[in-house]
PDB file of C-alpha atoms in Angstrom:
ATOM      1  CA  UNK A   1      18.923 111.830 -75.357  1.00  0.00           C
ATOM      2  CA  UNK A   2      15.847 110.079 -75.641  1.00  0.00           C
ATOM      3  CA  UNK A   3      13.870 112.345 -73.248  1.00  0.00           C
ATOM      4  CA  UNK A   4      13.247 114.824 -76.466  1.00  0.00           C
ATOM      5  CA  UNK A   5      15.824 117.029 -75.675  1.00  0.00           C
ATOM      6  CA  UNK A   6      18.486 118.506 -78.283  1.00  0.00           C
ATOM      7  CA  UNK A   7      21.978 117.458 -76.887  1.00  0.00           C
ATOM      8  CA  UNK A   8      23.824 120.425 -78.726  1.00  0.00           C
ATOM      9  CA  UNK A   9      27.624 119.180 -78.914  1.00  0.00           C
ATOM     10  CA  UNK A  10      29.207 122.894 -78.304  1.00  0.00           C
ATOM     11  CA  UNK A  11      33.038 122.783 -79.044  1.00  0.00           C
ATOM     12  CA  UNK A  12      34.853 120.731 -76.417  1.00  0.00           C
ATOM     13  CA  UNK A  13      35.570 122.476 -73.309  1.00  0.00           C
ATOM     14  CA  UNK A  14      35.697 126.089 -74.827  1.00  0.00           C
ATOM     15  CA  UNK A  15      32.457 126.557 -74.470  1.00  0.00           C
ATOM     16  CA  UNK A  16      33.018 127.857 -70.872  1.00  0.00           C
ATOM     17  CA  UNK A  17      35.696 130.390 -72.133  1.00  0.00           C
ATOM     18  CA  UNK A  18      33.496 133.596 -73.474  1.00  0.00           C
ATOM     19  CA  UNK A  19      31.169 132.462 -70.695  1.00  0.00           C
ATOM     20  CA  UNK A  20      33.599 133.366 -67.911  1.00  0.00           C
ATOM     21  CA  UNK A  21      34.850 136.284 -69.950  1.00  0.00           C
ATOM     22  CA  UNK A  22      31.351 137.866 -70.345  1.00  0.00           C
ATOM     23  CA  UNK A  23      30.175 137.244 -66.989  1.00  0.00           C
ATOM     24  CA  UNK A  24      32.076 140.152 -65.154  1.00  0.00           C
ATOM     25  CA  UNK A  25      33.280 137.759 -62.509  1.00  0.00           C
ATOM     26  CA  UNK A  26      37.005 137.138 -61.361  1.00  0.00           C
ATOM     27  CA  UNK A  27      38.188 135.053 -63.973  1.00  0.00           C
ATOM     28  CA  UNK A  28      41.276 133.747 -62.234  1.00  0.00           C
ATOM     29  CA  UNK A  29      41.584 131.548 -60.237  1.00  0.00           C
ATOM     30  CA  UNK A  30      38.512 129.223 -61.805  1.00  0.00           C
ATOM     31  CA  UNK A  31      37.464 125.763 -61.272  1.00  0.00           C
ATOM     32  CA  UNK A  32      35.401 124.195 -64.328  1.00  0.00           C
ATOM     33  CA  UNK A  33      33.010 121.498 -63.157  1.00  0.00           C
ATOM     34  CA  UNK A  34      30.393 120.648 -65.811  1.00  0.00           C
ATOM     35  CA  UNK A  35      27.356 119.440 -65.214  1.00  0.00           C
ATOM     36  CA  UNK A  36      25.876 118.515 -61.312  1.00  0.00           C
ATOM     37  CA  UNK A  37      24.527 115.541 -60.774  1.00  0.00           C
ATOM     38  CA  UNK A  38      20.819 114.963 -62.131  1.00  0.00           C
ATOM     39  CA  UNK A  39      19.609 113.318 -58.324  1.00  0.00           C
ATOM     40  CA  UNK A  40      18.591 116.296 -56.164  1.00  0.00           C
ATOM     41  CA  UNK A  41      20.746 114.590 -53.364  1.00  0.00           C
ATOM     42  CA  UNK A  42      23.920 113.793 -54.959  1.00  0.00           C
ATOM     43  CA  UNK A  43      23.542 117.358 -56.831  1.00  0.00           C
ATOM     44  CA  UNK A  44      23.732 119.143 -52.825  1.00  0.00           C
ATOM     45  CA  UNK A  45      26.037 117.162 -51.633  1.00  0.00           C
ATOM     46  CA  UNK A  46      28.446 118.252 -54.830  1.00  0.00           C
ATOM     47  CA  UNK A  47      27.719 122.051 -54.103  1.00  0.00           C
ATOM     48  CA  UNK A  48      28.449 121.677 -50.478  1.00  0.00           C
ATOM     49  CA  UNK A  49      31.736 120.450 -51.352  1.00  0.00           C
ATOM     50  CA  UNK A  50      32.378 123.262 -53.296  1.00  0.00           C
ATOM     51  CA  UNK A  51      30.963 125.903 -51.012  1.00  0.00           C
ATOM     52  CA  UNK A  52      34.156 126.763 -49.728  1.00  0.00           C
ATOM     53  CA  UNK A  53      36.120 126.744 -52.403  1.00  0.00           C
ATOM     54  CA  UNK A  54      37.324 130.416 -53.405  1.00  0.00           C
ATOM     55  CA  UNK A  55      37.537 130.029 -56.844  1.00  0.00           C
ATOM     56  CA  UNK A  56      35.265 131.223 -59.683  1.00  0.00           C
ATOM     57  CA  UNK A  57      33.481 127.660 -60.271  1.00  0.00           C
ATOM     58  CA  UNK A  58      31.799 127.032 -63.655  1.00  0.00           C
ATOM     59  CA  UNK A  59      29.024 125.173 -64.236  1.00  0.00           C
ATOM     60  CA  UNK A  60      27.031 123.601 -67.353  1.00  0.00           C
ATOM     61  CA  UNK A  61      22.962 123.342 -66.555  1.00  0.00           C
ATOM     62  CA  UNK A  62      20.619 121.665 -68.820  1.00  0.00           C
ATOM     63  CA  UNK A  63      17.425 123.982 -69.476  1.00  0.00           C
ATOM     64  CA  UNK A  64      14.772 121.729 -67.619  1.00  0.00           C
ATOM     65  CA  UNK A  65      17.238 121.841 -64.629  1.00  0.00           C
ATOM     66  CA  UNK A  66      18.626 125.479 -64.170  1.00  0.00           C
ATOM     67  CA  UNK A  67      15.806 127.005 -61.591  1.00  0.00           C
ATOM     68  CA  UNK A  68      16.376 124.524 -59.751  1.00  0.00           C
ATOM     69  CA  UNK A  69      19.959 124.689 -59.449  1.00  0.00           C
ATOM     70  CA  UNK A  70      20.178 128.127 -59.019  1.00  0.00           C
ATOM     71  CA  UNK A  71      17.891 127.604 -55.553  1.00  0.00           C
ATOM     72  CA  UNK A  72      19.916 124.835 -54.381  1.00  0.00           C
ATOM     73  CA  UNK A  73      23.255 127.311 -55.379  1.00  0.00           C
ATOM     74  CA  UNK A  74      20.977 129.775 -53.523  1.00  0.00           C
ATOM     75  CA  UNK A  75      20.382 127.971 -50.380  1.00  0.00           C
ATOM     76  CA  UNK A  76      23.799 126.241 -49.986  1.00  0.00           C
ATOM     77  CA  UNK A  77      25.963 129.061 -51.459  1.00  0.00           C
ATOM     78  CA  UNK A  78      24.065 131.803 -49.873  1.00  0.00           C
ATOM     79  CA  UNK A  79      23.678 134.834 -52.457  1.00  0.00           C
ATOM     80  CA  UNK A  80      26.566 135.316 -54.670  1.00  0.00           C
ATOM     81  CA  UNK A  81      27.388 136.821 -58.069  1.00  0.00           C
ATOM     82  CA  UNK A  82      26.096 134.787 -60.968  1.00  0.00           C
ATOM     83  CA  UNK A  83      26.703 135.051 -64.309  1.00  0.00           C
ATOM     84  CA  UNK A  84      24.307 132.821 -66.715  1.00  0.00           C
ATOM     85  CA  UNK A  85      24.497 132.569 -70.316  1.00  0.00           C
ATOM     86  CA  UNK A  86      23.017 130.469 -72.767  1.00  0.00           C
ATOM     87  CA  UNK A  87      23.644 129.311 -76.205  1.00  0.00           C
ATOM     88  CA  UNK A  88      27.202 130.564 -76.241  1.00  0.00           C
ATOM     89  CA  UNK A  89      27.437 129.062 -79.596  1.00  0.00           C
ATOM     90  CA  UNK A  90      24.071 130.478 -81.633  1.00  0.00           C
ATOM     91  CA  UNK A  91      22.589 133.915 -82.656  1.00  0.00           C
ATOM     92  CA  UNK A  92      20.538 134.705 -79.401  1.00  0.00           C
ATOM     93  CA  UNK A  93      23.403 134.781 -77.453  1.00  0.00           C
ATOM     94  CA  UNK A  94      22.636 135.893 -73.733  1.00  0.00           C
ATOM     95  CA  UNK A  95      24.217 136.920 -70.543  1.00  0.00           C
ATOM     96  CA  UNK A  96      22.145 137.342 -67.277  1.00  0.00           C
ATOM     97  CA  UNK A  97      24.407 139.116 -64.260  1.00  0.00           C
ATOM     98  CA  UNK A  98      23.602 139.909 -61.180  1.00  0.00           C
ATOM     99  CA  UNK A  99      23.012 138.039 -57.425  1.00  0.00           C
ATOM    100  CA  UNK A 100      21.495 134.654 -58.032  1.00  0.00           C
ATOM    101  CA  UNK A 101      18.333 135.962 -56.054  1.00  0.00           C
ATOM    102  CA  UNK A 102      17.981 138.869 -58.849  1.00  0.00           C
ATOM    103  CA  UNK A 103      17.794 136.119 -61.566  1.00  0.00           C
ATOM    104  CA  UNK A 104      15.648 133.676 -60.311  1.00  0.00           C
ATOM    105  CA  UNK A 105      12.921 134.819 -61.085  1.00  0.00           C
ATOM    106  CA  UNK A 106      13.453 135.459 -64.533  1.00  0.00           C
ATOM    107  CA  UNK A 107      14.670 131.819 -64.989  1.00  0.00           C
ATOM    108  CA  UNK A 108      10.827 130.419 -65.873  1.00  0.00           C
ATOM    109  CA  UNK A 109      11.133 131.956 -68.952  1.00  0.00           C
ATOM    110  CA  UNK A 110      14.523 130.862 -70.303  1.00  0.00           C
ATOM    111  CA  UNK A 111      15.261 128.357 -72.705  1.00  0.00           C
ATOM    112  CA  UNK A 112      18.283 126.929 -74.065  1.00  0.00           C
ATOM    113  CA  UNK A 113      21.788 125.266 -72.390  1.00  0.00           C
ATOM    114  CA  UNK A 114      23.243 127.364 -69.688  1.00  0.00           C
ATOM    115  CA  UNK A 115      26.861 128.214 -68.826  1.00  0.00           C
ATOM    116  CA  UNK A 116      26.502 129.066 -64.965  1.00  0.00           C
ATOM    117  CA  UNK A 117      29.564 130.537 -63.465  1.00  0.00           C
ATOM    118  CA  UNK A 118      29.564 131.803 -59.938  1.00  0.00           C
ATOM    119  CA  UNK A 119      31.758 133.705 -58.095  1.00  0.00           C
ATOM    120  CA  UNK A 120      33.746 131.476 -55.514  1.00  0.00           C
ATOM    121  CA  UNK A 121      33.683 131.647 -51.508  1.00  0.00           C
ATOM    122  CA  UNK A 122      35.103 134.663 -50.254  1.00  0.00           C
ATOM    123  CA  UNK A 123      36.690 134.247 -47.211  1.00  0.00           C
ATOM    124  CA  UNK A 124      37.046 137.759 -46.484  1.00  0.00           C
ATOM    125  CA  UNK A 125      33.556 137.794 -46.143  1.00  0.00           C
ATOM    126  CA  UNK A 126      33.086 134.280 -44.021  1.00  0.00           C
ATOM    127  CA  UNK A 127      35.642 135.061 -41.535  1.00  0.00           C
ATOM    128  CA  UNK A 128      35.615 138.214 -39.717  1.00  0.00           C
ATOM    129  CA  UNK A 129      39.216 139.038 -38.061  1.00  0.00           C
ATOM    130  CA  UNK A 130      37.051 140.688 -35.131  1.00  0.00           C
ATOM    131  CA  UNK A 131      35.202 137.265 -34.463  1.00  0.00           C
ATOM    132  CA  UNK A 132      36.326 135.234 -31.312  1.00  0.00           C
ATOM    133  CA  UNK A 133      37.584 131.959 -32.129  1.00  0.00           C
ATOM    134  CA  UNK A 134      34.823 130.493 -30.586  1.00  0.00           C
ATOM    135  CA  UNK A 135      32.357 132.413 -32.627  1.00  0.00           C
ATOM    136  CA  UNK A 136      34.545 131.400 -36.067  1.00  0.00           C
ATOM    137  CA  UNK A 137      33.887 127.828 -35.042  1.00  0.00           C
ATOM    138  CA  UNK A 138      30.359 128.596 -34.435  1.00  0.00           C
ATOM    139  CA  UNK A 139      29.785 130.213 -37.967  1.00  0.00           C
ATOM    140  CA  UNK A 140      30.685 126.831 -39.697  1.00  0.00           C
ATOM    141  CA  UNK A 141      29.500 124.279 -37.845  1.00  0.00           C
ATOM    142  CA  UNK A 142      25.958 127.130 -38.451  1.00  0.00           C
ATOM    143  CA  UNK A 143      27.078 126.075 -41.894  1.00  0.00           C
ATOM    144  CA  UNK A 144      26.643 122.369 -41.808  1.00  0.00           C
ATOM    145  CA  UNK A 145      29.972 121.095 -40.415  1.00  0.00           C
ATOM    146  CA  UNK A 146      31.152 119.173 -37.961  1.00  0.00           C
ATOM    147  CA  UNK A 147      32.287 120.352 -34.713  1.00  0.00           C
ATOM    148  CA  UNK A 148      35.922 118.869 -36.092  1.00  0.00           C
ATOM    149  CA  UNK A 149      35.862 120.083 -39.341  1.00  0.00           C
ATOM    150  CA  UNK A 150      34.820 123.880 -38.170  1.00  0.00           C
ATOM    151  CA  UNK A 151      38.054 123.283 -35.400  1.00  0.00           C
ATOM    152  CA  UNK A 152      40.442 122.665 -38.452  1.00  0.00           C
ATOM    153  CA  UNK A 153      38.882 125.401 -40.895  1.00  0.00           C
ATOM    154  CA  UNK A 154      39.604 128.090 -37.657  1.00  0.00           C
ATOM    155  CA  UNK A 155      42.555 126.947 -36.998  1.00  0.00           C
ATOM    156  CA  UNK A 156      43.718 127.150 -40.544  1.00  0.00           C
ATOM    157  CA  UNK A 157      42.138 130.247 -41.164  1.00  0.00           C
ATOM    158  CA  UNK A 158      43.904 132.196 -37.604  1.00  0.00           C
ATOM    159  CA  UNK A 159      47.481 129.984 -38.187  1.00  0.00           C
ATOM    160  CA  UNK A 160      46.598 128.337 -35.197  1.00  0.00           C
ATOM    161  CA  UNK A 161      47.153 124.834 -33.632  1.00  0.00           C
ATOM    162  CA  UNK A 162      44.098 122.702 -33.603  1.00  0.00           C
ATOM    163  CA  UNK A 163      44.632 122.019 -30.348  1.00  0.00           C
ATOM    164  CA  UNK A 164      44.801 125.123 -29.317  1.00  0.00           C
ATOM    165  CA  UNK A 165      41.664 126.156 -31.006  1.00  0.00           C
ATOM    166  CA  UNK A 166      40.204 122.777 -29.677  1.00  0.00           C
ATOM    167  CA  UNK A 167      40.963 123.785 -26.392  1.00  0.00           C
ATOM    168  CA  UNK A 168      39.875 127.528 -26.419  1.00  0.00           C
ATOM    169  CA  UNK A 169      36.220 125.912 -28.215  1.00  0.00           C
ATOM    170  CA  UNK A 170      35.588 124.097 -25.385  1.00  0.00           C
ATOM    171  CA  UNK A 171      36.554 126.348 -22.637  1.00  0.00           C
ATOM    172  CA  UNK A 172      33.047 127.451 -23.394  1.00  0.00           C
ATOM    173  CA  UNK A 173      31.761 124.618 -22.518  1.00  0.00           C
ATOM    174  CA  UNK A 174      32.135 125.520 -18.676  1.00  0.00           C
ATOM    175  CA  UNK A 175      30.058 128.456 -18.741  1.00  0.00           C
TER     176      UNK A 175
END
C-alpha cells in the first residue's frame, strides 16, 4: 500500500488454519470471511449479516483497524468468545483468548496483522424454549429486525407457520 503500511503476503488462505486451531473455539462448522470493509458503514452492515450465523466466522484485521472492529463485533455481536492472533507467520507469534470485552483493552498496544476468529451465534442462547412466541419476536426485532423478518426467524426457529406466528404476534396488539 501506499499508506506506509507493510502488506505481508502470508501463504494463501492457510493463514487462517493454526489461527482457528489455536484459538480454542469450535472449529467446525466455520465460515472464513477475510477482511471487513474499510467504510465504518459498509463494515456494520457486513457484521449484521453475519450476526446470526452459527458458525465460527474468521476474520483478517489490518493493525490500524482491529480496536475498532472488535467494538463494532462488540456492539453488534454482543460479547462472544474471541480468539486474536497476530503474525501467524513470524517469531512473535501470539494468541489473545477470551470475551471480546476482556481484550479490548489490551488492543492499544498491539501491533502486527490479526487473524480474528469468533465464535458464531448460538442459538441456544438467543432463543429461550420458555419464551412466548410473542416475546421470541420481540427479542429480534430488539435486535434490529423487521417486524417480518423476526415473524420468519420464530417461526423457523418453533417449526411453525408464519402465519400462525403472524397471527399469535398480533393478537397482542388488542390488549
Amino acid at each position: 500500500g501506499d499508506n506506509g503500511y507493510n502488506i505481508i503476503a502470508l501463504p494463501g488462505a492457510c493463514a487462517f488454519v493454526p489461527a482457528l486451531i489455536a484459538s480454542g473455539i469450535s472449529p467446525q462448522p466455520f465460515t472464513f470471511y477475510g477482511f471487513l470493509d474499510s467504510k465504518y458503514e459498509k463494515r456494520k452492515k457486513e457484521l449484521e449479516n453475519l450476526k446470526f450465523n452459527t458458525n465460527t466466522l474468521i476474520f483478517y484485521e489490518a493493525p490500524h483497524r482491529i480496536l475498532k472492529t472488535m467494538e463494532l463485533m462488540l456492539e453488534v455481536f454482543g460479547d462472544r468468545d474471541v480468539s486474536l492472533s497476530r503474525e501467524i507467520s513470524k517469531k512473535f507469534e501470539s494468541v489473545y483468548r477470551g470475551k471480546i470485552s476482556e481484550l479490548l483493552p489490551s488492543l492499544e498496544e498491539i501491533k502486527g496483522e490479526f487473524v480474528i476468529v469468533v465464535s458464531g451465534n448460538d442459538d441456544s442462547g438467543l432463543i429461550n424454549e420458555d419464551k412466548s412466541i410473542i416475546e421470541q419476536v420481540e427479542f429480534y426485532i430488539k435486535n434490529d429486525m423487521s417486524t417480518m423478518d423476526a415473524i420468519k426467524m420464530v417461526a423457523k426457529d418453533n417449526k411453525l407457520k408464519k402465519s400462525d406466528v403472524y397471527a399469535e404476534y398480533h393478537r397482542g396488539d388488542d390488549k
